[in-house]
mmCIF file of C-alpha atoms and ligand atoms in Angstrom:
data_model
loop_
_atom_site.group_PDB
_atom_site.id
_atom_site.type_symbol
_atom_site.label_atom_id
_atom_site.label_comp_id
_atom_site.label_asym_id
_atom_site.label_seq_id
_atom_site.Cartn_x
_atom_site.Cartn_y
_atom_site.Cartn_z
ATOM 1 C CA MET A 13 -2.183 -248.860 -13.328
ATOM 2 C CA ILE A 14 -1.204 -248.588 -9.695
ATOM 3 C CA LEU A 15 2.298 -249.934 -9.099
ATOM 4 C CA PRO A 16 3.566 -251.461 -5.847
ATOM 5 C CA VAL A 17 5.994 -249.266 -3.911
ATOM 6 C CA TYR A 18 9.370 -250.863 -3.194
ATOM 7 C CA THR A 19 10.187 -250.457 0.475
ATOM 8 C CA TYR A 20 13.438 -250.122 2.401
ATOM 9 C CA GLY A 21 15.754 -253.084 1.930
ATOM 10 C CA HIS A 22 15.423 -253.325 -1.848
ATOM 11 C CA THR A 23 18.759 -252.935 -3.630
ATOM 12 C CA VAL A 24 17.081 -250.905 -6.395
ATOM 13 C CA LEU A 25 16.759 -248.043 -3.879
ATOM 14 C CA ARG A 26 20.544 -247.994 -3.569
ATOM 15 C CA LYS A 27 21.477 -248.166 -7.237
ATOM 16 C CA GLU A 28 22.754 -245.408 -9.499
ATOM 17 C CA THR A 29 20.013 -244.914 -12.061
ATOM 18 C CA GLU A 30 20.318 -244.975 -15.851
ATOM 19 C CA GLU A 31 19.300 -241.935 -17.862
ATOM 20 C CA VAL A 32 16.063 -242.252 -19.818
ATOM 21 C CA GLU A 33 16.789 -242.388 -23.552
ATOM 22 C CA GLN A 34 14.539 -240.665 -26.050
ATOM 23 C CA GLY A 35 12.189 -243.325 -27.442
ATOM 24 C CA TYR A 36 12.196 -245.343 -24.215
ATOM 25 C CA GLU A 37 9.338 -247.743 -24.785
ATOM 26 C CA GLY A 38 6.246 -247.166 -22.710
ATOM 27 C CA LEU A 39 7.587 -243.963 -21.149
ATOM 28 C CA SER A 40 4.349 -242.000 -21.195
ATOM 29 C CA GLN A 41 2.423 -244.973 -19.780
ATOM 30 C CA LEU A 42 5.045 -245.331 -17.052
ATOM 31 C CA ILE A 43 4.744 -241.646 -16.159
ATOM 32 C CA ASP A 44 0.936 -241.967 -16.025
ATOM 33 C CA ASP A 45 1.260 -245.039 -13.806
ATOM 34 C CA MET A 46 3.672 -243.226 -11.500
ATOM 35 C CA PHE A 47 1.226 -240.310 -11.134
ATOM 36 C CA GLU A 48 -1.624 -242.725 -10.466
ATOM 37 C CA THR A 49 0.448 -244.606 -7.894
ATOM 38 C CA LEU A 50 1.532 -241.382 -6.220
ATOM 39 C CA ARG A 51 -2.051 -240.140 -5.952
ATOM 40 C CA LYS A 52 -3.107 -243.445 -4.399
ATOM 41 C CA THR A 53 -0.354 -243.230 -1.770
ATOM 42 C CA GLU A 54 -1.187 -239.575 -1.025
ATOM 43 C CA GLY A 55 2.478 -238.724 -1.391
ATOM 44 C CA VAL A 56 3.947 -235.648 -3.087
ATOM 45 C CA GLY A 57 6.848 -237.249 -4.957
ATOM 46 C CA LEU A 58 7.761 -240.613 -6.433
ATOM 47 C CA ALA A 59 11.042 -241.669 -8.047
ATOM 48 C CA ALA A 60 11.323 -244.575 -10.508
ATOM 49 C CA PRO A 61 13.510 -246.726 -8.183
ATOM 50 C CA GLN A 62 10.574 -246.688 -5.751
ATOM 51 C CA VAL A 63 8.579 -248.668 -8.302
ATOM 52 C CA GLY A 64 11.521 -250.960 -8.944
ATOM 53 C CA LEU A 65 13.064 -249.241 -11.955
ATOM 54 C CA PRO A 66 16.662 -247.951 -11.852
ATOM 55 C CA LEU A 67 15.751 -245.042 -14.146
ATOM 56 C CA ARG A 68 16.426 -241.312 -13.845
ATOM 57 C CA LEU A 69 12.747 -240.354 -13.737
ATOM 58 C CA MET A 70 10.449 -238.873 -11.105
ATOM 59 C CA VAL A 71 7.020 -237.317 -10.679
ATOM 60 C CA VAL A 72 5.809 -234.645 -8.286
ATOM 61 C CA ASP A 73 2.177 -233.963 -7.334
ATOM 62 C CA LEU A 74 1.688 -230.898 -5.154
ATOM 63 C CA ASP A 75 -1.911 -230.554 -6.331
ATOM 64 C CA ILE A 76 -2.759 -232.959 -3.501
ATOM 65 C CA ILE A 77 -2.013 -230.209 -0.964
ATOM 66 C CA ALA A 78 -3.780 -227.487 -2.977
ATOM 67 C CA ASP A 79 -6.660 -227.384 -0.467
ATOM 68 C CA GLU A 80 -4.277 -225.945 2.124
ATOM 69 C CA GLN A 81 -1.915 -224.257 -0.340
ATOM 70 C CA PRO A 82 -3.897 -223.032 -3.372
ATOM 71 C CA GLU A 83 -0.734 -221.923 -5.205
ATOM 72 C CA PHE A 84 -0.122 -225.615 -5.945
ATOM 73 C CA LYS A 85 -3.419 -226.173 -7.749
ATOM 74 C CA GLY A 86 -2.648 -228.240 -10.860
ATOM 75 C CA TYR A 87 1.025 -228.732 -9.882
ATOM 76 C CA LEU A 88 1.651 -232.135 -11.497
ATOM 77 C CA ARG A 89 5.115 -232.427 -12.980
ATOM 78 C CA SER A 90 7.292 -235.160 -14.370
ATOM 79 C CA TYR A 91 11.062 -234.848 -14.585
ATOM 80 C CA ILE A 92 13.197 -236.875 -16.970
ATOM 81 C CA ASN A 93 16.926 -237.050 -16.207
ATOM 82 C CA PRO A 94 16.857 -234.360 -13.502
ATOM 83 C CA TYR A 95 20.112 -233.203 -11.915
ATOM 84 C CA ILE A 96 20.851 -230.757 -9.131
ATOM 85 C CA GLU A 97 23.063 -228.103 -10.685
ATOM 86 C CA GLU A 98 23.440 -225.797 -7.725
ATOM 87 C CA THR A 99 22.069 -225.196 -4.249
ATOM 88 C CA GLY A 100 21.642 -221.927 -2.361
ATOM 89 C CA GLY A 101 20.287 -220.349 0.775
ATOM 90 C CA PRO A 102 20.680 -221.607 4.333
ATOM 91 C CA LEU A 103 20.314 -225.215 5.447
ATOM 92 C CA VAL A 104 16.788 -225.528 6.779
ATOM 93 C CA PRO A 105 15.072 -228.285 8.781
ATOM 94 C CA TYR A 106 11.908 -229.975 7.607
ATOM 95 C CA GLU A 107 10.150 -233.144 8.703
ATOM 96 C CA GLU A 108 10.256 -235.552 5.768
ATOM 97 C CA GLY A 109 8.575 -238.830 5.094
ATOM 98 C CA CYS A 110 9.137 -241.326 2.294
ATOM 99 C CA LEU A 111 6.793 -243.858 0.687
ATOM 100 C CA SER A 112 9.568 -246.458 0.870
ATOM 101 C CA PHE A 113 9.822 -245.951 4.657
ATOM 102 C CA PRO A 114 6.224 -246.264 5.911
ATOM 103 C CA GLY A 115 5.678 -244.623 9.283
ATOM 104 C CA ILE A 116 9.009 -242.799 9.514
ATOM 105 C CA HIS A 117 8.960 -239.021 9.706
ATOM 106 C CA GLU A 118 12.155 -237.260 10.631
ATOM 107 C CA LYS A 119 13.683 -233.844 10.459
ATOM 108 C CA VAL A 120 16.182 -233.470 7.610
ATOM 109 C CA MET A 121 18.421 -230.468 6.915
ATOM 110 C CA ARG A 122 18.688 -229.322 3.289
ATOM 111 C CA PRO A 123 19.515 -226.103 1.432
ATOM 112 C CA SER A 124 16.459 -223.874 0.986
ATOM 113 C CA ARG A 125 16.984 -223.354 -2.751
ATOM 114 C CA VAL A 126 18.032 -225.642 -5.535
ATOM 115 C CA ARG A 127 18.694 -225.274 -9.245
ATOM 116 C CA VAL A 128 17.639 -228.292 -11.277
ATOM 117 C CA SER A 129 18.071 -229.230 -14.932
ATOM 118 C CA TRP A 130 15.769 -231.798 -16.532
ATOM 119 C CA LEU A 131 13.932 -232.841 -19.670
ATOM 120 C CA ASP A 132 10.177 -232.648 -20.056
ATOM 121 C CA ASN A 133 8.045 -235.367 -21.683
ATOM 122 C CA ASP A 134 8.983 -234.021 -25.137
ATOM 123 C CA PHE A 135 12.685 -234.100 -24.172
ATOM 124 C CA ASN A 136 12.973 -230.311 -24.144
ATOM 125 C CA GLU A 137 15.622 -229.032 -21.730
ATOM 126 C CA HIS A 138 14.720 -227.001 -18.651
ATOM 127 C CA ASP A 139 16.804 -225.358 -15.968
ATOM 128 C CA GLU A 140 15.101 -223.646 -13.035
ATOM 129 C CA TRP A 141 15.519 -222.591 -9.426
ATOM 130 C CA PHE A 142 13.104 -224.042 -6.875
ATOM 131 C CA GLU A 143 12.478 -222.762 -3.381
ATOM 132 C CA GLY A 144 10.287 -223.524 -0.411
ATOM 133 C CA PHE A 145 8.422 -226.816 -0.422
ATOM 134 C CA PRO A 146 9.110 -227.637 -4.107
ATOM 135 C CA ALA A 147 12.876 -227.291 -3.412
ATOM 136 C CA ARG A 148 12.515 -229.782 -0.589
ATOM 137 C CA VAL A 149 10.633 -232.297 -2.724
ATOM 138 C CA MET A 150 13.101 -231.981 -5.626
ATOM 139 C CA GLN A 151 16.063 -232.697 -3.365
ATOM 140 C CA HIS A 152 14.400 -235.688 -1.706
ATOM 141 C CA GLU A 153 13.385 -237.246 -5.038
ATOM 142 C CA ILE A 154 16.661 -236.562 -6.862
ATOM 143 C CA ASP A 155 18.472 -238.232 -3.955
ATOM 144 C CA HIS A 156 16.494 -241.391 -4.824
ATOM 145 C CA LEU A 157 17.883 -241.192 -8.371
ATOM 146 C CA ASP A 158 21.402 -241.139 -6.916
ATOM 147 C CA GLY A 159 20.757 -244.200 -4.763
ATOM 148 C CA LYS A 160 20.331 -242.110 -1.623
ATOM 149 C CA CYS A 161 17.492 -242.120 0.889
ATOM 150 C CA PHE A 162 16.486 -239.537 3.472
ATOM 151 C CA ILE A 163 17.891 -241.640 6.303
ATOM 152 C CA ASP A 164 21.353 -240.913 4.833
ATOM 153 C CA ARG A 165 20.749 -237.214 5.524
ATOM 154 C CA MET A 166 19.931 -237.722 9.199
ATOM 155 C CA SER A 167 22.442 -237.476 12.000
ATOM 156 C CA PRO A 168 24.136 -240.752 13.025
ATOM 157 C CA LEU A 169 22.359 -240.461 16.360
ATOM 158 C CA ARG A 170 18.900 -240.168 14.781
ATOM 159 C CA ARG A 171 19.695 -243.078 12.489
ATOM 160 C CA GLN A 172 20.797 -245.149 15.441
ATOM 161 C CA MET A 173 17.495 -244.387 17.170
ATOM 162 C CA LEU A 174 15.608 -245.504 14.073
ATOM 163 C CA LYS A 175 17.418 -248.817 13.822
ATOM 164 C CA LYS A 176 14.554 -250.834 15.270
ATOM 165 C CA SER A 177 11.915 -249.163 13.070
ATOM 166 C CA LEU A 178 14.088 -249.699 10.011
ATOM 167 C CA SER A 179 14.513 -253.391 10.725
ATOM 168 C CA LEU A 180 10.739 -253.734 11.169
ATOM 169 C CA ILE A 181 10.189 -252.071 7.784
ATOM 170 C CA GLN A 182 12.736 -254.386 6.229
ATOM 171 C CA ALA A 183 10.913 -257.363 7.741
ATOM 172 C CA GLY A 184 7.586 -256.103 6.365
ATOM 173 C CA ARG A 185 6.170 -255.399 9.810
ATOM 174 C CA PHE A 186 4.391 -252.110 9.223
ATOM 175 C CA ASN A 187 0.991 -250.816 8.215
ATOM 176 C CA CYS A 188 0.265 -248.638 5.244
ATOM 177 C CA ASP A 189 -2.693 -248.029 2.956
ATOM 178 C CA TYR A 190 -0.954 -248.649 -0.363
ATOM 179 C CA LYS A 191 0.394 -251.660 -2.173
ATOM 180 C CA VAL A 192 4.045 -252.398 -1.454
ATOM 181 C CA LYS A 193 6.643 -254.868 -2.610
ATOM 182 C CA LEU A 194 8.831 -256.177 0.179
ATOM 183 C CA PRO A 195 12.466 -257.112 -0.352
ATOM 184 C CA LYS A 196 13.214 -260.824 -0.573
ATOM 185 C CA LYS A 197 14.508 -262.293 2.643
HETATM 186 NI NI1 NI B 21 11.323 -240.869 -0.766
#
């Protein structure tokens, strides 16, 4: 089932998330729905708060860019209770977008490498370093699980310049090809 994406202005995007407990009812269906939603939006990552759930859960689909980058063929991963354990490498710029901020693409600085711990769908523990594009996606999505959004990582000047666009998003005045849920006025 395709879920509506919660856009900027929803308080759920600013909440600390709860860890997913083993036996959480409907977890595998939820993960399937998040993958289906992500594919529909043509995004590469989706965090549970973006579908209205304050849960420490996210999915990543890099298979969608496998035409240009064949190393990502079949790269569909779900992460339960992921945490950034360590970062490394230089801070690097990259132009990010976010499904909760339709139309906004801005350069964000982040470390080039990141070590993440998480549980897989069987609740087995993992701990791995990510680099390159996957490191970028992990950091963006895990921020969502900490109530942070990419606009928080931009310079105050850039944020100031985006003020108008942000208020239009909040008011629901934007175009996008996927189903969204606007915040209540
Ligand atoms: Ni995002």
